[in-house]
CSV table of C-alpha atoms in Angstrom, one decimal:
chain,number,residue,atom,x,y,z
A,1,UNK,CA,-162.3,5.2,37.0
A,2,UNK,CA,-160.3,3.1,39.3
A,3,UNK,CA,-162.2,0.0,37.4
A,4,UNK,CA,-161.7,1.1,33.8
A,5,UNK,CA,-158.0,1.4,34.8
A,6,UNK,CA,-157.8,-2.5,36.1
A,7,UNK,CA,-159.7,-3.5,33.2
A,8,UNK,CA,-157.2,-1.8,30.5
A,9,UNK,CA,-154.1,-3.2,33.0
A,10,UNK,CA,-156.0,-6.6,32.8
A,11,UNK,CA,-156.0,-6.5,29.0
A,12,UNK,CA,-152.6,-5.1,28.2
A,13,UNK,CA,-151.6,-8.0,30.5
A,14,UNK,CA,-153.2,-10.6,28.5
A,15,UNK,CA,-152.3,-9.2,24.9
A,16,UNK,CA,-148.7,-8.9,26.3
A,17,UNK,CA,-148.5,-12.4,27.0
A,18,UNK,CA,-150.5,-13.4,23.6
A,19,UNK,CA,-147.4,-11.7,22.4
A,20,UNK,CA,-145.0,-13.5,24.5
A,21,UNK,CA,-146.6,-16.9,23.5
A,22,UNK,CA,-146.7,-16.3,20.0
A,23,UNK,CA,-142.6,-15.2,20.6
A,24,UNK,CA,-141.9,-19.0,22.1
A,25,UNK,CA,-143.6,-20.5,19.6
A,26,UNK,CA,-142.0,-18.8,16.3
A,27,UNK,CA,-138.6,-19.0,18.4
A,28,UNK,CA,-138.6,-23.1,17.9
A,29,UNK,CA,-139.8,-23.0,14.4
A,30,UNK,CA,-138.1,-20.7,12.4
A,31,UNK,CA,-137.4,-23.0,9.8
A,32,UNK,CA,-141.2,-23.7,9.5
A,33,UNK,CA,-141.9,-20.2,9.1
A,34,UNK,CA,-139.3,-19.6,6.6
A,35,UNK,CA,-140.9,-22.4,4.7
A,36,UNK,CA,-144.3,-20.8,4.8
A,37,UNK,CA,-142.8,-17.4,3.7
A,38,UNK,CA,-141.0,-18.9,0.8
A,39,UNK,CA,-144.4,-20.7,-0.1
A,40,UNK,CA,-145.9,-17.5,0.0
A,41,UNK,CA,-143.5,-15.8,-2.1
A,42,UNK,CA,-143.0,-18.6,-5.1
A,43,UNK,CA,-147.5,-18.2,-5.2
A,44,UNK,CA,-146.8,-14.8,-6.2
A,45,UNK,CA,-144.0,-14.5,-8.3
A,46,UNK,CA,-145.9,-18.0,-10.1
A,47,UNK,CA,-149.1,-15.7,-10.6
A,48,UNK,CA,-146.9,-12.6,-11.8
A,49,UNK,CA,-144.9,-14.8,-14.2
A,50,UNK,CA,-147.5,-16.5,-15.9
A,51,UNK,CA,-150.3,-13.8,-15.7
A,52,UNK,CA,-152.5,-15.9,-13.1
A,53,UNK,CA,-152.3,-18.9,-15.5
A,54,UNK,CA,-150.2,-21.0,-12.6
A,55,UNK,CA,-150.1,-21.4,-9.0
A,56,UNK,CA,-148.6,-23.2,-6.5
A,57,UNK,CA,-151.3,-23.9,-4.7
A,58,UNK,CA,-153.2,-26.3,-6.7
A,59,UNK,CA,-154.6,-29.4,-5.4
A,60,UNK,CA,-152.8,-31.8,-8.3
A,61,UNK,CA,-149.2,-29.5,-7.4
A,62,UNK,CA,-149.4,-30.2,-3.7
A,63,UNK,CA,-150.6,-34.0,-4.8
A,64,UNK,CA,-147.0,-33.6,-6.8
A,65,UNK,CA,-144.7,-32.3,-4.2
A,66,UNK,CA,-145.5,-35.1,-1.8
A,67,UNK,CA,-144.9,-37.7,-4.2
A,68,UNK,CA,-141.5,-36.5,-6.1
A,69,UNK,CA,-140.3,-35.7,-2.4
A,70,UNK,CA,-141.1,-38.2,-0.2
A,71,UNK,CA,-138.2,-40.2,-0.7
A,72,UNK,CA,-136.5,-36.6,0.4
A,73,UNK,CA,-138.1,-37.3,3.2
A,74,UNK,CA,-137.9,-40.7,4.1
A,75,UNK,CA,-133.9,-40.5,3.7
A,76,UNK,CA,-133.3,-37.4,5.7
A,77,UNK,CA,-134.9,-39.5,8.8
A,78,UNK,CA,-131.9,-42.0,8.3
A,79,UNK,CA,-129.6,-39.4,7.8
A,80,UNK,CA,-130.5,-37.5,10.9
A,81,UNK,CA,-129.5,-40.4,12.9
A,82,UNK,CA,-126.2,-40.4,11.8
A,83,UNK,CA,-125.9,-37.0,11.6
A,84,UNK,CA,-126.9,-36.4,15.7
A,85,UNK,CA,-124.1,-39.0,16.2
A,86,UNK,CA,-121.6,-36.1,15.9
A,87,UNK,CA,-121.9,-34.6,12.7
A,88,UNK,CA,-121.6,-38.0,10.6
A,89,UNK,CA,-123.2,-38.7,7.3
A,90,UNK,CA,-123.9,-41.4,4.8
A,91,UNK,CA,-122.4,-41.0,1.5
A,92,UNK,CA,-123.3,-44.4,-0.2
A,93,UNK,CA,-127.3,-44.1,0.3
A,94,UNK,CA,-127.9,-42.7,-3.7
A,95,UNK,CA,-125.6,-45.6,-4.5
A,96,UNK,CA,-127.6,-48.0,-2.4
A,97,UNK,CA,-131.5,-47.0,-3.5
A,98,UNK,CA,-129.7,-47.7,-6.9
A,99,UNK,CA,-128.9,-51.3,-6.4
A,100,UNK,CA,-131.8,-52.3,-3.8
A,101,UNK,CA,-133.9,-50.8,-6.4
A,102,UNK,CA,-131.7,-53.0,-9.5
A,103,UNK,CA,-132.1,-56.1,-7.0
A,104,UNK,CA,-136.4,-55.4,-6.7
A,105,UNK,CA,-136.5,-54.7,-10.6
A,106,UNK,CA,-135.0,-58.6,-11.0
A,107,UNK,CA,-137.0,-60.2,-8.7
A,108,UNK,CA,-140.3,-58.9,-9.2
A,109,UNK,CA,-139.9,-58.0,-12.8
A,110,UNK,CA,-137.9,-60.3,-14.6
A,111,UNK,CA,-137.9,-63.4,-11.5
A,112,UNK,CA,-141.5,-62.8,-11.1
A,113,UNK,CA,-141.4,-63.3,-7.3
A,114,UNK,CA,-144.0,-63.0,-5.2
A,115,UNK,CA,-144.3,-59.4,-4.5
A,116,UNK,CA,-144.4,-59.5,-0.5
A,117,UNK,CA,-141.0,-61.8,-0.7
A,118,UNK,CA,-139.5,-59.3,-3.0
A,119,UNK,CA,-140.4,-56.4,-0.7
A,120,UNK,CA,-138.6,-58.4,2.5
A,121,UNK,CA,-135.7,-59.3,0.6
A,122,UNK,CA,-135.1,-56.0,-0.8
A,123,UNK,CA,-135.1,-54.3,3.0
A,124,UNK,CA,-133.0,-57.5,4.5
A,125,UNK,CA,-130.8,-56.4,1.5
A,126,UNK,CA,-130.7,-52.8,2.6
A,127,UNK,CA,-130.4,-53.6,5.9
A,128,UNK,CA,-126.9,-55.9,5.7
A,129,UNK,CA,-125.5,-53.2,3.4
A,130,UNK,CA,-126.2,-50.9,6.2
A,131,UNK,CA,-124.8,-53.2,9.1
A,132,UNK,CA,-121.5,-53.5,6.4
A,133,UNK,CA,-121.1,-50.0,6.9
A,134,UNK,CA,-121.9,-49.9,10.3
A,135,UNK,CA,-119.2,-52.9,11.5
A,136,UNK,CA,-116.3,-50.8,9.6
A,137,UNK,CA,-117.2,-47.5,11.3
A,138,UNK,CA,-117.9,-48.8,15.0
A,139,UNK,CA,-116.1,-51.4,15.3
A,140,UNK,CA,-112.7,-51.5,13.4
A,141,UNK,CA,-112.7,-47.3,13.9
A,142,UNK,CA,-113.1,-46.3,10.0
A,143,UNK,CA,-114.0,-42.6,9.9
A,144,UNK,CA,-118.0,-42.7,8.1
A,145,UNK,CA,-117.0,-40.1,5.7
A,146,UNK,CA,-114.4,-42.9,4.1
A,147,UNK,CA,-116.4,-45.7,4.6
A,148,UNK,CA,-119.7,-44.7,2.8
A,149,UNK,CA,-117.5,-42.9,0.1
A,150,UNK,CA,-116.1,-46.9,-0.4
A,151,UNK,CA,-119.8,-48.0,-0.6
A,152,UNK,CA,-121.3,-45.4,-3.1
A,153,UNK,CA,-118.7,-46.4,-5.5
A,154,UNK,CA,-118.6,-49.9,-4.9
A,155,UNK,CA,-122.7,-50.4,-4.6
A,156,UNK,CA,-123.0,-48.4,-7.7
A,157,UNK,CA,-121.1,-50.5,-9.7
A,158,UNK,CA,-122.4,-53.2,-8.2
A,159,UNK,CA,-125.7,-51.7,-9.6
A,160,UNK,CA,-124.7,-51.3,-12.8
A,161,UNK,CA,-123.3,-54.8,-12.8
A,162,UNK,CA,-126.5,-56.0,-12.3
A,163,UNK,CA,-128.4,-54.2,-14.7
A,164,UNK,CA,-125.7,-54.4,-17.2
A,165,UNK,CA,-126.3,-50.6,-17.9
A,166,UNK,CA,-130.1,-50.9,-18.7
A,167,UNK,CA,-133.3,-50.0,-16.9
A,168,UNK,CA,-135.8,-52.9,-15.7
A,169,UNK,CA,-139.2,-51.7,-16.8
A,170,UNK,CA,-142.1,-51.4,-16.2
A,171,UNK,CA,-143.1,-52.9,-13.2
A,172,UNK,CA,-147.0,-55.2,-12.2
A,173,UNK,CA,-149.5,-52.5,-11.3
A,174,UNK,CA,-150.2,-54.4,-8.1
A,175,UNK,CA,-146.6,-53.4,-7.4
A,176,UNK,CA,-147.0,-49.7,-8.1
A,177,UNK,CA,-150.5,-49.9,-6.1
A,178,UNK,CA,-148.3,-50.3,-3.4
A,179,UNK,CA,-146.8,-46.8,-2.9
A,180,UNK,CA,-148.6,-44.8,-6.0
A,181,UNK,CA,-152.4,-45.4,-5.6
A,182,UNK,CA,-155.0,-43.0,-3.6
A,183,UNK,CA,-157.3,-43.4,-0.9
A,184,UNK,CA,-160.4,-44.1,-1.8
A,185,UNK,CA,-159.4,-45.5,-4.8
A,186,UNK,CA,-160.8,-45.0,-8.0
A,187,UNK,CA,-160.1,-48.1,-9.4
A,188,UNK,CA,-161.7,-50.0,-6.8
A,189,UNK,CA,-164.4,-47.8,-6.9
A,190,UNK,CA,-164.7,-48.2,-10.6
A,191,UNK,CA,-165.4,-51.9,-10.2
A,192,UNK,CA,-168.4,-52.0,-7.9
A,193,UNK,CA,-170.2,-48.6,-9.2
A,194,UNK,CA,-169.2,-48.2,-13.3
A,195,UNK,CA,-167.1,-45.7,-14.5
A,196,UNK,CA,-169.9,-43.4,-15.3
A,197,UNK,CA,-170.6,-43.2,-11.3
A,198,UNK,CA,-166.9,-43.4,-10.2
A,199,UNK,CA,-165.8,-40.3,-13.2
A,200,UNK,CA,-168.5,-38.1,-12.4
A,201,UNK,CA,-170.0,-36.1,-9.7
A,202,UNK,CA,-170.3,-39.2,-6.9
A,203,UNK,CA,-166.7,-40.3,-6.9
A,204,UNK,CA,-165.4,-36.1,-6.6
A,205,UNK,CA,-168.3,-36.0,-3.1
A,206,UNK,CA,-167.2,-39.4,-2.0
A,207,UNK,CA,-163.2,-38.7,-2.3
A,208,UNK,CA,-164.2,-34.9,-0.7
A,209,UNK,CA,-165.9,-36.6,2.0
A,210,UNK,CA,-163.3,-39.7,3.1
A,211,UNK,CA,-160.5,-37.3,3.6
A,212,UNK,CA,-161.6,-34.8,5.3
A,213,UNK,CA,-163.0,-37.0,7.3
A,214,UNK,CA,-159.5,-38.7,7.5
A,215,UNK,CA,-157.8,-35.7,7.9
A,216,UNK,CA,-160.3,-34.9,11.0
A,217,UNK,CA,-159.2,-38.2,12.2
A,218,UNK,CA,-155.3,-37.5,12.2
A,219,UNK,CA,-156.0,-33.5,13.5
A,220,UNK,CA,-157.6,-35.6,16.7
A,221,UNK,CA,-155.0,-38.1,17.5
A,222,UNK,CA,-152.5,-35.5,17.2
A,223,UNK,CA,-154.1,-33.3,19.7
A,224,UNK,CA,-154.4,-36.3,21.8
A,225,UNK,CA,-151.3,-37.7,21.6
A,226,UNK,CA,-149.6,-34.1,22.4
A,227,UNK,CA,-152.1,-33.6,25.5
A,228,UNK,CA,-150.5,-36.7,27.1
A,229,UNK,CA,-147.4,-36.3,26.2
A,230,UNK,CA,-147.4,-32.8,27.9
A,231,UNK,CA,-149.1,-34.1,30.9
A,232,UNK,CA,-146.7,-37.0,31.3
A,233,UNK,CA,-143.8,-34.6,30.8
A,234,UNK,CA,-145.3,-32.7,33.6
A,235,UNK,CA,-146.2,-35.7,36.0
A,236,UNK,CA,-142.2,-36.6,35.6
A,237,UNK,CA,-141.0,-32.8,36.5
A,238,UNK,CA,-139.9,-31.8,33.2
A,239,UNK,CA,-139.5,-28.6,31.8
A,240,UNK,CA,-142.8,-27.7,29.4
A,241,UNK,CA,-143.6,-24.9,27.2
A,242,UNK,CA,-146.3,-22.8,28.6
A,243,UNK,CA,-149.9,-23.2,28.5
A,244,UNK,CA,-150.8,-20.5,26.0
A,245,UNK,CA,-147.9,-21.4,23.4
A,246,UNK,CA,-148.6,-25.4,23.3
A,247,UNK,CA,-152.0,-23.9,22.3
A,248,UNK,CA,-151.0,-21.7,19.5
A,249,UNK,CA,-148.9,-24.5,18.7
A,250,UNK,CA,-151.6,-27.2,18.5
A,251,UNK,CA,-154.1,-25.0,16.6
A,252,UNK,CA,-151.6,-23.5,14.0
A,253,UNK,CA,-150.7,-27.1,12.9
A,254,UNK,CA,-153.5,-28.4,12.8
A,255,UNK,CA,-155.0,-25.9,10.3
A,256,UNK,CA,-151.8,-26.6,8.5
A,257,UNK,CA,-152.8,-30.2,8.6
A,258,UNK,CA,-156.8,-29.0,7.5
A,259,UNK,CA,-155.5,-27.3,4.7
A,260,UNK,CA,-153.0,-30.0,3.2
A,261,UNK,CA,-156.2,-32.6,3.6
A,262,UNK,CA,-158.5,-30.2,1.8
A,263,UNK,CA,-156.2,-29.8,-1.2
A,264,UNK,CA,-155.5,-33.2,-1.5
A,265,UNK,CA,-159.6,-34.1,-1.2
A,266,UNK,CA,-160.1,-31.3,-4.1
A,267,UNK,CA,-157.6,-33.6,-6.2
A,268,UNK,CA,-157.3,-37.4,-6.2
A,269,UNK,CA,-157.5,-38.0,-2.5
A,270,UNK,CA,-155.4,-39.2,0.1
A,271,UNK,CA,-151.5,-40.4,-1.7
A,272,UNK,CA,-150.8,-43.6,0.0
A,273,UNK,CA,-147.2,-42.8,0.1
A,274,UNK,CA,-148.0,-40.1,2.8
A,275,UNK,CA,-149.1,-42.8,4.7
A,276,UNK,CA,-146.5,-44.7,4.8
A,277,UNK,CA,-144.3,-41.6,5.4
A,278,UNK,CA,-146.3,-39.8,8.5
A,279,UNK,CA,-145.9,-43.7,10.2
A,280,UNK,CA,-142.2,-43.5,9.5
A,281,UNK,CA,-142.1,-39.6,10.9
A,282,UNK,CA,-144.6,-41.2,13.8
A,283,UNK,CA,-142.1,-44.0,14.9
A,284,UNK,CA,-138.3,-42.1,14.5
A,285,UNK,CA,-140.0,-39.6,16.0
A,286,UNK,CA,-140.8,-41.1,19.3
A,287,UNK,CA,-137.6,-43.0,19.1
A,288,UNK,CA,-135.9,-40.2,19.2
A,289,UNK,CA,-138.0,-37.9,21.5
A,290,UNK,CA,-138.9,-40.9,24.1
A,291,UNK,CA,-136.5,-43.7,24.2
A,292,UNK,CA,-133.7,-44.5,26.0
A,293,UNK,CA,-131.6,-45.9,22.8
A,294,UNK,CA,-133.0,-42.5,20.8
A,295,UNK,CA,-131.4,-40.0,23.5
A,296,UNK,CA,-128.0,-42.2,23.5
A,297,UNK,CA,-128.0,-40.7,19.9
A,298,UNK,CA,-127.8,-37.3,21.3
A,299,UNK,CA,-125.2,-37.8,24.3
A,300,UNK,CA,-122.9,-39.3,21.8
A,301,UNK,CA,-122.9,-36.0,19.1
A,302,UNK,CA,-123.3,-34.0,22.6
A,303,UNK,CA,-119.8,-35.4,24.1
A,304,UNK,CA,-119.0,-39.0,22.5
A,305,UNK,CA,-116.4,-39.7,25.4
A,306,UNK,CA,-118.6,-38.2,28.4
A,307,UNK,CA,-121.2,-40.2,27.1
A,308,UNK,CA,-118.9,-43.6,27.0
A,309,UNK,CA,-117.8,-43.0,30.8
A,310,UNK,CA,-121.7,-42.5,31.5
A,311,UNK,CA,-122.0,-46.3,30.4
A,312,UNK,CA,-123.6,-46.0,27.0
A,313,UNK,CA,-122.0,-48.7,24.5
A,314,UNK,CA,-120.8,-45.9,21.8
A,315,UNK,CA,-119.9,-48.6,19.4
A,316,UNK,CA,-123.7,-50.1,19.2
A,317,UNK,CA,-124.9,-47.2,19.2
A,318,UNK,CA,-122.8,-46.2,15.9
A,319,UNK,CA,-123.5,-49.7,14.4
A,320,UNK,CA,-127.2,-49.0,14.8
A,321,UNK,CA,-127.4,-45.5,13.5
A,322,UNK,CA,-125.8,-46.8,10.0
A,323,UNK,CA,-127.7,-50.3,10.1
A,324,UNK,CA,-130.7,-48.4,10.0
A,325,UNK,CA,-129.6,-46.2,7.8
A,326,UNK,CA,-129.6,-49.2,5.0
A,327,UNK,CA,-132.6,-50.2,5.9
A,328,UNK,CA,-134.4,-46.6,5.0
A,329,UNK,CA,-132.2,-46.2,1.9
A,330,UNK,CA,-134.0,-49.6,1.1
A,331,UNK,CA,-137.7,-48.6,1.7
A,332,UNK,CA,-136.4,-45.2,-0.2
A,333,UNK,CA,-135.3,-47.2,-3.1
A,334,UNK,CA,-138.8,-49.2,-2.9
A,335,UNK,CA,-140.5,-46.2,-3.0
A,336,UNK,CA,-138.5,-44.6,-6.0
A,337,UNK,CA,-139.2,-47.5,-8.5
A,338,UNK,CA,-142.7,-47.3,-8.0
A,339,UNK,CA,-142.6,-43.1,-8.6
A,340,UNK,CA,-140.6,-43.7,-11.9
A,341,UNK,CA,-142.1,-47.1,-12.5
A,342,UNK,CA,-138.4,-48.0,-13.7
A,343,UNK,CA,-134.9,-49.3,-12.0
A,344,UNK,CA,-132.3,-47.3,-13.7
A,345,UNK,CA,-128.4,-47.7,-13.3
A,346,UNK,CA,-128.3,-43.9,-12.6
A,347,UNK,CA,-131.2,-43.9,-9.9
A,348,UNK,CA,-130.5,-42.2,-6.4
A,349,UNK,CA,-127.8,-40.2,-8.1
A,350,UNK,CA,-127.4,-37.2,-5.5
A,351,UNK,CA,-129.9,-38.6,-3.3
A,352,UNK,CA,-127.5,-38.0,-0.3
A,353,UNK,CA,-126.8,-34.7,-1.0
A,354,UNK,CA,-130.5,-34.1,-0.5
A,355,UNK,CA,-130.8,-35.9,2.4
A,356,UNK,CA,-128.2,-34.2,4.4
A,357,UNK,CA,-129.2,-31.0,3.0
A,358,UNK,CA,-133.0,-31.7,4.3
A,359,UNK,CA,-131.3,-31.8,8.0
A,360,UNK,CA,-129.1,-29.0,8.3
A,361,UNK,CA,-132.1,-26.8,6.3
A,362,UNK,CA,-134.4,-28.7,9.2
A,363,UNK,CA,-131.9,-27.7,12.4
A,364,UNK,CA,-129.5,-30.5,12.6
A,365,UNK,CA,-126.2,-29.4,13.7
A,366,UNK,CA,-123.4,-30.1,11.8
A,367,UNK,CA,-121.5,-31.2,15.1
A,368,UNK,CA,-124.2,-33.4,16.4
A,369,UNK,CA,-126.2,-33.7,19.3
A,370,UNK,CA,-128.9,-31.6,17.8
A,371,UNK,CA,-132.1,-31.9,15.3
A,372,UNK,CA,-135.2,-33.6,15.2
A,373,UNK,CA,-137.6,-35.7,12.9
A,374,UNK,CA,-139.7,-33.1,12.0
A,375,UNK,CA,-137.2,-30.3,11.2
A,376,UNK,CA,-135.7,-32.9,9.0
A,377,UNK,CA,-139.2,-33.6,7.5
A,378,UNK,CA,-140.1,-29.6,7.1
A,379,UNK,CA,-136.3,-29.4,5.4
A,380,UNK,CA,-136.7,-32.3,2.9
A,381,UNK,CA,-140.4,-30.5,2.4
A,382,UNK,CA,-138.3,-27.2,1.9
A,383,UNK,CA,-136.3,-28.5,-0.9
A,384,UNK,CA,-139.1,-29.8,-2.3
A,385,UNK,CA,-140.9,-26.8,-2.9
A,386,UNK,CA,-137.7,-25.1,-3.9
A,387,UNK,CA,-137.3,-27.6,-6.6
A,388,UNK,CA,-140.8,-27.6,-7.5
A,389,UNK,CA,-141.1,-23.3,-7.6
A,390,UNK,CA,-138.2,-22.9,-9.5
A,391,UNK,CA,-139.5,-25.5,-12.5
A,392,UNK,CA,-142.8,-24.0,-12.8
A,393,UNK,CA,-141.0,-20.3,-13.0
A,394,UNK,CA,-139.0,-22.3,-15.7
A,395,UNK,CA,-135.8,-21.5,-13.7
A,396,UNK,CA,-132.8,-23.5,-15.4
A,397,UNK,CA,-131.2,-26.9,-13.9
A,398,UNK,CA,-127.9,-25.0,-13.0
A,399,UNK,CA,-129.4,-22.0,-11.6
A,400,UNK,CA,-131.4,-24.3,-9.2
A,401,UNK,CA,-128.4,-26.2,-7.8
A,402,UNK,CA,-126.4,-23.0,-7.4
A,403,UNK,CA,-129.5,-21.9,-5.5
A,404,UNK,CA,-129.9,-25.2,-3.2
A,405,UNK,CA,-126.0,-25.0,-2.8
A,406,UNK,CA,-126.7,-21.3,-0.6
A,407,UNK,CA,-129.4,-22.3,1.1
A,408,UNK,CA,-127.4,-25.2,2.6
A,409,UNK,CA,-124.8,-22.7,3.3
A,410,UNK,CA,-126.2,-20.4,4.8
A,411,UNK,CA,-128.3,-23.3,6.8
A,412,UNK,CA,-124.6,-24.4,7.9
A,413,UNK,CA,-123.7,-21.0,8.6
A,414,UNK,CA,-126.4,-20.0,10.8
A,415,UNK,CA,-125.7,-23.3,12.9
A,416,UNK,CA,-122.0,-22.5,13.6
A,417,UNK,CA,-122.7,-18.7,13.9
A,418,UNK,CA,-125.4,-19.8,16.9
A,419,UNK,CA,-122.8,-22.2,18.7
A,420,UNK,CA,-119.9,-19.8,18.6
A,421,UNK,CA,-122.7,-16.9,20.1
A,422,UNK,CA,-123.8,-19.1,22.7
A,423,UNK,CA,-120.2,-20.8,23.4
A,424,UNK,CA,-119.1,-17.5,23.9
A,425,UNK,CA,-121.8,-16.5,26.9
């Protein structure tokens, strides 16, 4: 009796803690399970809609979201930069994609440059354009909000100045190759096996087979990568989540990882641009995290002026956040040209309103001091399948703004609802 009793003690004791695990890891990622419900919901009310006709989760759709929102993506990492300096943000990047993208149209379309130069020139141009910026708001004390307000007027007349109010099209398909083509690719494929081979049966196996096998890959180093990070944490005394709920964490992403690979082997393969965007989360992700110069970001939206007496050099710090800032609006504008295939005088219009809406839907505070890569990232992917829910349920244009206009509100809300609560303690 007395050992039945220990054994049902024993296992209330571990299910209780399951529970407790499963608590500390939904606590940290709201946002992400928001996201998952609001997946959820848009696959049924798609089904209902359209009598099991459409779905959201397709293998071509989720191909789709990726690619219209990566640039979503790739801009909110800027932006959360200048954002955890205190709250600041970057008005002028729609009006900068705009013109990098005007400036690669003309050297690679019409100047027929050499497509590597084009691509350096085109982030050295972003990059300056960002340091402009930058020198105004660190240095002679402009306030951001004025300064990038200057520069998404002046850049986009600059744009349309260059482009004399027409569109450079269409661009070399080694170009587009760039940021548009798959892994394995078909074309490549086509060329040493026929197009009977490559169109039929062998090419669906082979594409199956090299991402998964990709995927696998990625799942592994992940794993790996948060296993040392955890134990170095530890070796240096610092504070870690427990045991059981970096576990549930680990496994529930990567099945979430798993699935996104198997609906993108069940469609064209692995979207190059997701490459190139899971190295830019990578790399502002441990700047951020595990850097000195990435945690000065912090103190300063934490307290600017205890952070100056503590001996960090504010004004560099400021300088940097915005000189990078042009150089992502440059790889975004890159990017976008190759998606629409086209440099238009009206491209990146409202392209900052998404990226600052990606962060405070990801966690950024709108004071500062708080947010990360990857709640910026889950955001931008947020909006993305907002967007891409409401089109398929044939939602109108306006409807959809006024819609994206609440959620960021109430993303604002809940942030200075939570700092009054916990000022208040």
């Amino acid at each position: 009796m007395k050992e039945n009793n220990l054994a049902v003690a024993a296992k209330v004791k571990t299910e209780s803690k399951t529970v407790e695990n499963l608590k500390a890891f939904f606590k940290g990622k709201t946002m992400f399970v928001i996201l998952v419900g609001v997946m959820i919901l848009f696959e049924i009310l798609i089904r209902i809609v359209s009598h099991g006709e459409k779905a959201l989760f397709t293998p071509a759709n989720i191909t789709n979201i990726i690619r219209q929102n990566a640039y979503v993506a790739i801009l909110a990492t800027g932006m959360l930069l200048c954002i955890l300096t205190g709250g600041n943000i970057d008005l002028s990047i729609g009006s900068v994609v705009a013109l990098v993208g005007a400036i690669a149209g003309v050297f690679i379309k019409n100047w027929e440059m050499p497509i590597g130069t084009a691509i350096f020139l085109c982030l050295l141009l972003g990059t300056l354009i960002g340091a402009f910026h930058g020198f105004f708001i660190a240095f002679i004390h402009i306030p951001p909000f004025i300064t990038t307000l200057a520069g998404m007027l002046l850049w986009r007349g600059v744009t349309n100045i260059v482009l004399q109010g027409k569109p450079i099209s269409p661009f070399p398909p080694k170009y587009l190759n760039l940021f548009e083509s798959f892994i394995p690719s078909s074309e490549k494929m086509s060329e040493k096996l026929g197009e009977i081979a490559v169109m039929g049966e062998f090419y669906d196996k082979f594409t199956l087979i090299v991402t998964l096998s990709i995927t696998l890959i990625c799942i592994l180093i992940y794993i790996g990568l948060e296993i040392f990070s955890r134990n170095k944490k530890i070796k240096n005394n610092y504070s870690v989540p427990a045991k059981g709920s970096f576990i549930i964490r680990l496994t529930i992403l990567s099945v979430v990882i798993l699935l996104l690979g198997m609906f993108l082997a069940f469609d064209r393969g692995l979207p190059v641009i997701l490459i190139l965007l899971g190295v830019i989360i990578a790399i502002y992700s441990y700047f951020t995290q595990n850097t000195v110069p990435g945690r000065y970001l912090y103190a300063i939206g934490g307290n600017e002026k205890a952070a100056r007496l503590s001996g960090v050099d504010t004004k560099k710090v400021m300088f940097f956040a915005y000189t990078n800032m042009g150089f992502i609006s440059a790889v975004a504008a890159l990017v976008t040209i190759a998606r629409l295939n086209s440099a238009q005088p009206t491209g990146g219009t409202n392209y900052e309103m998404d990226a600052i809406a990606s962060c405070f839907i990801g966690g950024a505070s709108a004071y500062g001091g708080t947010g990360t890569v990857s709640g910026a990232v889950v955001g931008a992917v947020f909006m993305g399948v907002l967007n891409n829910g409401m089109s398929i349920l044939g939602v109108d244009q306006n409807w959809q703004k006024a819609v994206k206009g609440l959620v960021l509100l109430a993303a604002v809300i809940f942030d200075v609802v939570s700092k009054r609560k916990k000022s208040s303690k």
